[in-house]
Each structure stands twice: as C-alpha cells, then as structure tokens.
C-alpha cells in the first residue's frame, strides 16, 4: 500500500505546513472524487479486476481523501488529528509491510495455518471491515472510530498480502 503511505505522509506534511492546497482537499468536489475512487476500488475488488494489493491501496487512499474532505467541515483546520492520524496510518502500514508482508515467505507452517484460520474467521472478513470503515467515515462525533476501523483494515490487508505471497 505504497500509495496510501505516500498520501498519508503528504497529507500530514500539508497539514503541518498549512499549505494553500489544503482548502481544495476540503471541497465537495474532493469529497466526490474520493467517493468515486472508493467505489471504483470496491468494484474492482468485487469483480476481481485488480489484485487485492492494488484495490486495497485505492480504497485506503480514497478513504483518506474522503475522511479529510468530510471531517474538515466538522473540526477546526488545526485539529491535531489531521496531522497525527495520517502519520499513524503511514507508520503502521510501513511497519507491517517491512516486518510481515516482506518476510511472509519465511513464515513457518504453524503460523501459516493460524493465518489461514484468521482469514476464514468472520470477524476478519474484508467486507465487514470495509463496511466498518465506511460507517466510521460518517460518524464524526466519535473521532477515534475511523483510525480504529483503518487499523483493522490494515491488519486485514496484511493478512491478505501475506497469504498471496505464500500461495504464489
């Protein structure tokens, strides 16, 4: 999810420097573009037109755009969450990519078996987690809900990416 990492770091840098580009990211047009990209990513994944890594990246990146555009209307422009949440997403995604996804071919058989069991578990179903992410975007009163939902999404993406590498 290199696109998501780069967009998260870019958003954090733009917010920290109060760049003049930020008001463009908080417009209804940006919200519409984010929602359209999110829909395209979901459809590409549903119809298996793109690899999971690509459409997961598209979903997460467009979700970040939707989050900023929608939530910026509800909170002050200098709210710390607009700087720290993208940094958290970039850091978490980078860590799991470097420590788990890139090392997944070295997993032992017991770890692979547990990973496959977790993948089959309904609590870690990608559809359920994506619905959780979408709902969390709408509920602005609970500002920690979106980062929690995205954390689950990143964990689920990590499981999927690891199993794809193991199976190939």
N, CA and C of each residue as an Amber inpcrd file, in Angstrom:
protein
   504
   0.8280000  -1.1790000   0.0000000   0.0000000   0.0000000   0.0000000
   0.8770000   1.2480000   0.0000000   1.7590000   1.2900000  -0.9700000
   2.6930000   2.4120000  -1.0460000   1.9720000   3.7260000  -1.3480000
   0.9160000   3.6720000  -2.1280000   0.1470000   4.8770000  -2.4110000
  -0.4770000   5.4640000  -1.1580000  -1.0000000   4.5790000  -0.3110000
  -1.6040000   5.0110000   0.9480000  -0.5590000   5.6250000   1.8670000
   0.6070000   5.0240000   1.9310000   1.6860000   5.5570000   2.7700000
   2.0990000   6.9380000   2.2710000   2.3010000   7.0720000   0.9730000
   2.7250000   8.3550000   0.4100000   1.6530000   9.4290000   0.5890000
   0.4020000   9.0730000   0.3810000  -0.6820000  10.0520000   0.5570000
  -0.8380000  10.4530000   2.0210000  -0.6560000   9.5120000   2.9230000
  -0.7560000   9.8250000   4.3480000   0.3490000  10.7760000   4.7860000
   1.5650000  10.4890000   4.3610000   2.6900000  11.3670000   4.7080000
   2.5110000  12.7360000   4.0580000   2.0430000  12.7550000   2.8150000
   1.8130000  14.0290000   2.1200000   0.7430000  14.8620000   2.8270000
  -0.3460000  14.2110000   3.2270000  -1.4060000  14.9340000   3.9260000
  -0.8900000  15.5000000   5.2520000  -0.1340000  14.7030000   5.9810000
   0.4270000  15.1780000   7.2500000   1.3540000  16.3760000   7.0220000
   2.1620000  16.3160000   5.9770000   3.0700000  17.4280000   5.6850000
   2.2900000  18.6770000   5.2710000   1.2550000  18.5060000   4.4580000
   0.4390000  19.6510000   4.0470000  -0.2460000  20.2930000   5.2460000
  -0.7560000  19.4710000   6.1480000  -1.4420000  19.9910000   7.3380000
  -0.4470000  20.6920000   8.2560000   0.7000000  20.0960000   8.4550000
   1.6920000  20.6750000   9.3530000   2.1630000  22.0390000   8.8460000
   2.3140000  22.1800000   7.5350000   2.7990000  23.4370000   6.9570000
   1.6750000  24.3940000   6.5810000   0.4300000  23.9950000   6.8260000
  -0.7440000  24.8040000   6.4590000  -0.6350000  25.2930000   5.0170000
  -0.4390000  24.3550000   4.1150000  -0.2800000  24.6270000   2.6990000
  -1.5590000  25.2220000   2.1160000  -1.4240000  26.0750000   1.1170000
  -2.5910000  26.6900000   0.4900000  -3.4010000  25.6940000  -0.3260000
  -2.8940000  24.5000000  -0.5500000  -3.5910000  23.4440000  -1.2720000
  -4.6640000  22.7690000  -0.4110000  -4.5580000  22.8900000   0.9070000
  -5.4890000  22.2200000   1.8250000  -6.9570000  22.5680000   1.6100000
  -7.3130000  23.8380000   1.3900000  -8.7450000  24.1200000   1.1660000
  -9.3290000  23.3670000  -0.0330000  -8.5110000  23.0610000  -1.0320000
  -9.0030000  22.2870000  -2.1770000  -9.3540000  20.8520000  -1.7800000
  -8.6550000  20.3210000  -0.7900000  -8.9290000  18.9550000  -0.3320000
 -10.1790000  18.8710000   0.5380000 -10.6890000  20.0130000   0.9610000
 -11.8650000  20.0360000   1.8350000 -13.1230000  20.4770000   1.0900000
 -13.0970000  20.4520000  -0.2260000 -14.2470000  20.8770000  -1.0210000
 -15.1780000  19.7000000  -1.3080000 -16.4180000  19.9940000  -1.6650000
 -17.3350000  18.9150000  -2.0770000 -16.8320000  18.1560000  -3.3060000
 -16.0780000  18.8260000  -4.1640000 -15.5180000  18.1430000  -5.3380000
 -14.5210000  17.0730000  -4.8940000 -13.6500000  17.4090000  -3.9490000
 -12.6840000  16.4360000  -3.4300000 -13.4120000  15.2720000  -2.7590000
 -14.4770000  15.5740000  -2.0460000 -15.2850000  14.5250000  -1.4220000
 -15.8830000  13.6180000  -2.4870000 -16.4100000  14.1990000  -3.5460000
 -16.9820000  13.4080000  -4.6370000 -15.9500000  12.5580000  -5.3450000
 -14.7750000  13.1250000  -5.5880000 -13.6900000  12.3640000  -6.2180000
 -13.2720000  11.2030000  -5.3250000 -13.1470000  11.4620000  -4.0330000
 -12.7860000  10.3910000  -3.0930000 -13.8200000   9.2850000  -3.0620000
 -15.0910000   9.6550000  -3.0330000 -16.1610000   8.6460000  -3.0350000
 -16.1730000   7.8580000  -4.3350000 -15.9470000   8.5450000  -5.4690000
 -15.9110000   7.8470000  -6.7620000 -14.7450000   6.8680000  -6.8220000
 -13.5690000   7.2950000  -6.3720000 -12.4080000   6.3990000  -6.3620000
 -12.6170000   5.2260000  -5.4120000 -13.2880000   5.5020000  -4.3080000
 -13.5880000   4.4280000  -3.3620000 -14.5310000   3.4020000  -4.0070000
 -15.5440000   3.8890000  -4.7110000 -16.4800000   2.9950000  -5.3910000
 -15.7760000   2.1810000  -6.4780000 -14.9030000   2.8220000  -7.2400000
 -14.1540000   2.1120000  -8.2840000 -13.2700000   1.0320000  -7.6650000
 -12.6150000   1.3520000  -6.5650000 -11.7640000   0.3680000  -5.8820000
 -12.5820000  -0.8170000  -5.3850000 -13.7360000  -0.5230000  -4.7920000
 -14.5970000  -1.5980000  -4.2990000 -15.0910000  -2.4830000  -5.4410000
 -15.4860000  -1.8630000  -6.5350000 -15.9630000  -2.6380000  -7.6840000
 -14.8380000  -3.4590000  -8.3120000 -13.6490000  -2.8820000  -8.3990000
 -12.5000000  -3.6240000  -8.9380000 -12.1810000  -4.8330000  -8.0660000
 -12.3120000  -4.6800000  -6.7760000 -12.0730000  -5.8160000  -5.8850000
 -13.1880000  -6.8370000  -5.9530000 -14.4170000  -6.3730000  -6.0100000
 -15.5640000  -7.2860000  -6.0380000 -15.5740000  -8.1380000  -7.3070000
 -15.2770000  -7.5070000  -8.4370000 -15.2810000  -8.2380000  -9.7050000
 -13.9190000  -8.8260000 -10.0520000 -12.9870000  -8.7510000  -9.1200000
 -11.6460000  -9.3310000  -9.2570000 -10.9260000  -8.8170000 -10.5120000
 -11.0690000  -7.5220000 -10.7780000 -10.4200000  -6.8930000 -11.9270000
  -9.0480000  -6.3380000 -11.5770000  -8.7340000  -6.2770000 -10.3110000
  -7.4330000  -5.7650000  -9.8620000  -6.9390000  -6.6540000  -8.7290000
  -5.6250000  -6.8010000  -8.6010000  -5.0960000  -7.5620000  -7.4630000
  -5.5070000  -6.9090000  -6.1410000  -5.5990000  -7.7210000  -5.1170000
  -6.0480000  -7.2320000  -3.8010000  -5.1750000  -6.0870000  -3.2960000
  -3.8820000  -6.1690000  -3.5330000  -2.9840000  -5.1230000  -3.0460000
  -3.3280000  -3.7840000  -3.6990000  -3.6860000  -3.8000000  -4.9640000
  -3.9900000  -2.5610000  -5.6880000  -5.3100000  -1.9640000  -5.2290000
  -6.3700000  -2.7770000  -5.1790000  -7.6550000  -2.1820000  -4.8060000
  -7.7210000  -1.8610000  -3.3180000  -6.9830000  -2.5800000  -2.4780000
  -6.8830000  -2.1940000  -1.0650000  -6.2230000  -0.8260000  -0.9440000
  -5.1670000  -0.6220000  -1.7290000  -4.4690000   0.6600000  -1.7160000
  -5.3980000   1.7760000  -2.1900000  -6.1420000   1.5180000  -3.2470000
  -7.0910000   2.5110000  -3.7460000  -8.1770000   2.8290000  -2.7430000
  -8.6940000   1.8040000  -2.0870000  -9.7400000   2.0100000  -1.0830000
  -9.2120000   2.8290000   0.0860000  -8.0370000   2.4810000   0.5930000
  -7.4730000   3.1880000   1.7460000  -7.1170000   4.6320000   1.3930000
  -6.5330000   4.8400000   0.2190000  -6.1410000   6.1900000  -0.1940000
  -7.3560000   7.0720000  -0.4200000  -8.3550000   6.5500000  -1.1090000
  -9.5630000   7.3490000  -1.3390000 -10.3190000   7.5660000  -0.0310000
 -10.2670000   6.6060000   0.8710000 -10.8740000   6.7850000   2.1910000
 -10.2180000   7.9120000   2.9660000  -8.9110000   8.0420000   2.8170000
  -8.1930000   9.1470000   3.4690000  -8.6570000  10.4940000   2.9130000
  -8.8580000  10.5570000   1.6030000  -9.3460000  11.7950000   0.9860000
 -10.7680000  12.1060000   1.4510000 -11.6220000  11.1050000   1.4870000
 -12.9990000  11.2960000   1.9570000 -12.9830000  11.7370000   3.4130000
 -12.1620000  11.0930000   4.2250000 -12.0720000  11.4420000   5.6470000
 -11.6950000  12.9130000   5.8150000 -10.6560000  13.3490000   5.1220000
 -10.2250000  14.7400000   5.2800000 -11.2920000  15.7000000   4.7640000
 -11.8360000  15.4300000   3.5880000 -12.8150000  16.3490000   2.9920000
 -14.0850000  16.4380000   3.8290000 -14.5370000  15.3210000   4.3640000
 -15.7920000  15.3050000   5.1230000 -15.5990000  15.8160000   6.5460000
 -14.5160000  15.4020000   7.1800000 -14.2980000  15.7540000   8.5800000
 -13.7680000  17.1650000   8.7540000 -13.1400000  17.7110000   7.7330000
 -12.6130000  19.0660000   7.8420000 -13.7460000  20.0680000   8.0470000
 -14.9320000  19.7400000   7.5750000 -16.0890000  20.6140000   7.7550000
 -16.5650000  20.6190000   9.2080000 -16.2690000  19.5630000   9.9460000
 -16.7620000  19.4120000  11.3110000 -15.7770000  19.8890000  12.3780000
 -14.4940000  19.9270000  12.0520000 -13.4620000  20.2380000  13.0350000
 -12.6560000  21.4530000  12.5840000 -11.8990000  22.0150000  13.5080000
 -11.0200000  23.1420000  13.1890000  -9.9190000  22.6870000  12.2400000
  -9.4650000  23.5940000  11.4210000  -8.4040000  23.2620000  10.4600000
  -7.1060000  22.8580000  11.1490000  -6.9070000  23.3120000  12.3960000
  -5.6670000  22.9980000  13.1040000  -5.8320000  21.8650000  14.1160000
  -6.8850000  21.0570000  13.9790000  -7.0810000  19.9200000  14.8850000
  -5.9080000  18.9470000  14.7200000  -5.3240000  18.5040000  15.8230000
  -4.1390000  17.6320000  15.7420000  -4.3880000  16.3160000  15.0080000
  -5.6410000  15.8640000  14.9810000  -5.9030000  14.5750000  14.3300000
  -5.5920000  14.6120000  12.8430000  -5.6980000  15.7760000  12.2010000
  -5.4210000  15.8650000  10.7770000  -3.9360000  15.7370000  10.4720000
  -3.1030000  15.8880000  11.4750000  -1.6720000  15.6580000  11.3230000
  -1.2700000  14.2840000  11.8410000  -1.7580000  13.9190000  13.0360000
  -1.2820000  12.6910000  13.6650000  -1.9020000  11.4150000  13.0950000
  -3.1710000  11.4260000  12.7220000  -3.7780000  10.2080000  12.1780000
  -3.1080000   9.7630000  10.8770000  -2.8610000  10.6680000   9.9160000
  -2.1430000  10.2140000   8.7190000  -0.7380000   9.6880000   9.0130000
  -0.0550000  10.3140000   9.9710000   1.2660000   9.7830000  10.3500000
   1.1540000   8.3930000  10.9540000   0.1390000   8.1920000  11.7860000
  -0.0990000   6.8770000  12.3750000  -0.3620000   5.8440000  11.2800000
  -1.2160000   6.1920000  10.3130000  -1.5080000   5.2610000   9.2190000
  -0.2530000   4.9080000   8.4360000   0.5570000   5.9170000   8.1190000
   1.7860000   5.6780000   7.3590000   2.7650000   4.8220000   8.1470000
   2.8990000   5.1150000   9.4250000   3.8250000   4.3490000  10.2560000
   3.3670000   2.9030000  10.4120000   2.0890000   2.7110000  10.7130000
   1.5730000   1.3500000  10.8810000   1.7000000   0.5430000   9.5870000
   1.3250000   1.1390000   8.4780000   1.3990000   0.4340000   7.1990000
   2.8450000   0.1200000   6.8290000   3.7420000   1.0360000   7.0730000
   5.1640000   0.7940000   6.7910000   5.7200000  -0.3260000   7.6470000
   5.3740000  -0.3220000   8.9210000   5.8850000  -1.3590000   9.8280000
   5.3920000  -2.7360000   9.4230000   4.0890000  -2.8710000   9.1580000
   3.5840000  -4.2080000   8.8010000   4.0960000  -4.6470000   7.4380000
   4.3340000  -3.6880000   6.5510000   4.8890000  -4.0540000   5.2440000
   6.3170000  -4.5650000   5.3920000   7.1240000  -3.8520000   6.1550000
   8.5200000  -4.2370000   6.3090000   8.7070000  -5.4920000   7.1530000
   7.9250000  -5.6190000   8.2110000   8.1620000  -6.7300000   9.1410000
   7.3470000  -7.9820000   8.8330000   6.1970000  -7.8450000   8.2020000
   5.3610000  -9.0200000   7.9610000   5.2300000  -9.3580000   6.4760000
   4.7560000  -8.4180000   5.6880000   4.4930000  -8.7220000   4.2810000
   5.7800000  -9.0960000   3.5500000   6.8400000  -8.3330000   3.7490000
   8.1010000  -8.6190000   3.0610000   8.8000000  -9.8740000   3.5910000
   8.4060000 -10.3560000   4.7490000   9.0240000 -11.5590000   5.3320000
   8.0870000 -12.7680000   5.2980000   6.9530000 -12.6530000   4.6210000
   5.9370000 -13.7080000   4.6990000   6.3860000 -15.0260000   4.0830000
   7.3130000 -15.0130000   3.1430000   7.7690000 -16.2860000   2.5690000
   8.5750000 -17.1120000   3.5710000   8.9700000 -16.5030000   4.6780000
   9.7400000 -17.2090000   5.7050000   8.8710000 -17.6970000   6.8740000
   7.5530000 -17.5380000   6.7780000   6.6680000 -17.9970000   7.8550000
   6.7270000 -19.5120000   7.9750000   6.6520000 -20.0130000   9.2020000
   6.6110000 -21.4590000   9.3920000   5.1900000 -21.9780000   9.1460000
   5.0570000 -23.2920000   9.0600000   3.7690000 -23.9040000   8.7210000
   2.6980000 -23.6200000   9.7630000   3.0790000 -23.5930000  11.0270000
   2.1120000 -23.3120000  12.0990000   1.5670000 -21.8780000  11.9830000
   2.4360000 -20.9370000  11.6890000   1.9970000 -19.5440000  11.5090000
   1.0800000 -19.4080000  10.3020000   1.4060000 -20.0980000   9.2390000
   0.5600000 -20.0620000   8.0380000  -0.8100000 -20.6570000   8.3380000
  -0.8280000 -21.7340000   9.0990000  -2.1050000 -22.3650000   9.4550000
  -2.9670000 -21.4090000  10.2870000  -2.3640000 -20.7300000  11.2480000
  -3.1070000 -19.7550000  12.0620000  -3.5800000 -18.5670000  11.2220000
  -2.7470000 -18.1470000  10.3020000  -3.1120000 -17.0390000   9.4290000
  -4.3000000 -17.4100000   8.5460000  -4.3040000 -18.6210000   8.0260000
  -5.4390000 -19.0850000   7.2040000  -6.7120000 -19.2040000   8.0530000
  -6.5510000 -19.6230000   9.3020000  -7.7080000 -19.7080000  10.1990000
  -8.2940000 -18.3250000  10.4580000  -7.4280000 -17.3500000  10.7040000
  -7.8980000 -15.9780000  10.9190000  -8.5720000 -15.4150000   9.6690000
  -8.0550000 -15.7950000   8.5080000  -8.6450000 -15.3040000   7.2630000
 -10.0710000 -15.8310000   7.0970000 -10.3140000 -17.0410000   7.5250000
 -11.6470000 -17.6390000   7.4140000 -12.6080000 -17.1200000   8.4840000
 -12.0920000 -16.5340000   9.5610000 -12.9020000 -16.0420000  10.6610000
 -13.7770000 -14.8820000  10.1740000 -15.0350000 -14.9090000  10.5190000
 -15.9650000 -13.8870000  10.0330000 -15.6630000 -12.5040000  10.6070000
 -15.0080000 -12.4170000  11.7500000 -14.6770000 -11.1180000  12.3220000
 -13.6240000 -10.3890000  11.4970000 -12.8200000 -11.1350000  10.7690000
 -11.7830000 -10.5380000   9.9370000 -12.1580000 -10.5540000   8.4640000
 -13.4440000 -10.6750000   8.1740000 -13.9310000 -10.6400000   6.8040000
 -13.6860000  -9.2530000   6.2230000 -13.1120000  -9.1970000   5.0330000
 -12.7710000  -7.9040000   4.4360000 -14.0120000  -7.0590000   4.1820000
 -15.1190000  -7.6950000   3.8240000 -16.3590000  -6.9520000   3.5870000
 -16.8680000  -6.2790000   4.8450000 -16.8370000  -7.0000000   5.9430000
 -17.2760000  -6.4440000   7.2240000 -16.3950000  -5.2700000   7.6390000
 -15.1130000  -5.4180000   7.4550000 -14.1850000  -4.3560000   7.8440000
 -14.3660000  -3.1300000   6.9510000 -14.6130000  -3.3360000   5.6660000
 -14.8200000  -2.1930000   4.7770000 -16.1180000  -1.4710000   5.0960000
 -17.1530000  -2.1930000   5.4720000 -18.3900000  -1.5450000   5.9130000
 -18.1280000  -0.7400000   7.1820000 -17.3270000  -1.3020000   8.0880000
 -16.9500000  -0.5920000   9.3090000 -16.2050000   0.7130000   8.9730000
 -15.2990000   0.6660000   8.0030000 -14.5740000   1.8700000   7.5810000
 -15.5460000   2.8940000   7.0100000 -16.4520000   2.4560000   6.1560000
 -17.4110000   3.3810000   5.5420000 -18.3250000   4.0250000   6.5820000
 -18.8040000   3.2350000   7.5250000 -19.6620000   3.7800000   8.5870000
 -18.8710000   4.7430000   9.4680000 -17.6230000   4.3970000   9.7550000
 -16.8110000   5.2640000  10.6120000 -16.5350000   6.6150000   9.9610000
 -16.5460000   6.6680000   8.6370000 -16.3740000   7.9490000   7.9570000
 -17.5650000   8.8760000   8.1920000 -18.7240000   8.2960000   8.3880000
 -19.9420000   9.0900000   8.5610000 -20.1430000   9.5870000   9.9910000
 -19.5610000   8.8990000  10.9540000 -19.7930000   9.2250000  12.3650000
 -18.6660000  10.1340000  12.8510000 -18.8850000  11.4200000  12.7370000
 -17.8370000  12.3740000  13.1090000 -17.8000000  12.6660000  14.6070000
 -18.8330000  12.2820000  15.3150000 -18.8460000  12.5550000  16.7640000
 -17.8290000  11.7110000  17.5160000 -17.4850000  10.5710000  16.9820000
 -16.5070000   9.6720000  17.6050000 -15.2470000   9.6890000  16.7410000
 -14.3680000  10.6230000  17.0330000 -13.2280000  10.8750000  16.1560000
 -12.2170000   9.7300000  16.1260000 -12.2740000   8.8170000  17.0880000
 -11.3400000   7.6860000  17.0940000 -11.8530000   6.4830000  16.3080000
 -13.0750000   6.5280000  15.8570000 -13.6650000   5.3800000  15.1720000
 -12.9860000   5.1150000  13.8310000 -12.7230000   6.1590000  13.0450000
 -12.0740000   5.9620000  11.7480000 -10.6640000   5.3690000  11.8880000
  -9.8110000   5.8780000  12.7690000  -8.4890000   5.2450000  12.9070000
  -8.5620000   3.7840000  13.3650000  -9.5270000   3.4740000  14.2160000
  -9.6860000   2.0780000  14.6480000 -10.1060000   1.2110000  13.4680000
 -11.0640000   1.7080000  12.6830000 -11.5240000   0.9490000  11.5120000
 -10.3870000   0.7610000  10.5130000  -9.6040000   1.7980000  10.2890000
  -8.4840000   1.6820000   9.3590000  -7.3910000   0.7560000   9.8920000
  -7.2280000   0.7130000  11.1960000  -6.2690000  -0.2290000  11.7750000
  -6.7000000  -1.6570000  11.4740000  -7.9790000  -1.9530000  11.6520000
  -8.4810000  -3.2790000  11.2860000  -8.2940000  -3.5520000   9.7980000
  -8.5450000  -2.5450000   8.9680000  -8.3690000  -2.7100000   7.5260000
  -6.9070000  -3.0060000   7.1880000  -5.9840000  -2.2890000   7.7970000
  -4.5590000  -2.5000000   7.5380000  -4.1370000  -3.8960000   7.9850000
  -4.6510000  -4.3450000   9.1330000  -4.3410000  -5.7010000   9.6070000
  -4.8780000  -6.7350000   8.6260000  -6.1060000  -6.5290000   8.1610000
  -6.7050000  -7.4820000   7.2130000  -5.9630000  -7.4620000   5.8860000
  -5.5560000  -6.2900000   5.4480000  -4.7560000  -6.1920000   4.2210000
  -3.4410000  -6.9560000   4.3860000  -2.8400000  -6.8310000   5.5360000
  -1.5820000  -7.5320000   5.8020000  -1.7730000  -9.0350000   5.7030000
  -2.8580000  -9.5390000   6.2860000  -3.1400000 -10.9880000   6.2060000
  -3.3180000 -11.4140000   4.7490000  -4.0760000 -10.6490000   3.9810000
  -4.3210000 -10.9890000   2.5790000  -3.0270000 -10.9550000   1.7740000
  -2.2240000  -9.9220000   1.9500000  -0.9770000  -9.7960000   1.2080000
  -0.0090000 -10.9220000   1.5620000   0.0820000 -11.2600000   2.8300000
   0.9610000 -12.3530000   3.2480000   0.5260000 -13.6690000   2.6300000
  -0.7550000 -13.9650000   2.6490000  -1.2390000 -15.2210000   2.0900000
  -1.0830000 -15.2620000   0.5670000  -1.2340000 -14.1310000  -0.0920000
  -0.9970000 -14.1000000  -1.5460000   0.4590000 -14.4060000  -1.8730000
   1.3760000 -13.8770000  -1.0730000   2.7930000 -14.1560000  -1.3010000
   3.1050000 -15.6160000  -0.9990000   2.5390000 -16.1490000   0.0580000
   2.7750000 -17.5440000   0.4180000   2.2320000 -18.4810000  -0.6450000
   1.0560000 -18.1610000  -1.1900000   0.4250000 -19.0270000  -2.1830000
   1.0760000 -18.9420000  -3.5610000   1.8410000 -17.8740000  -3.8010000
   2.4510000 -17.7570000  -5.1350000   3.7920000 -18.4670000  -5.2300000
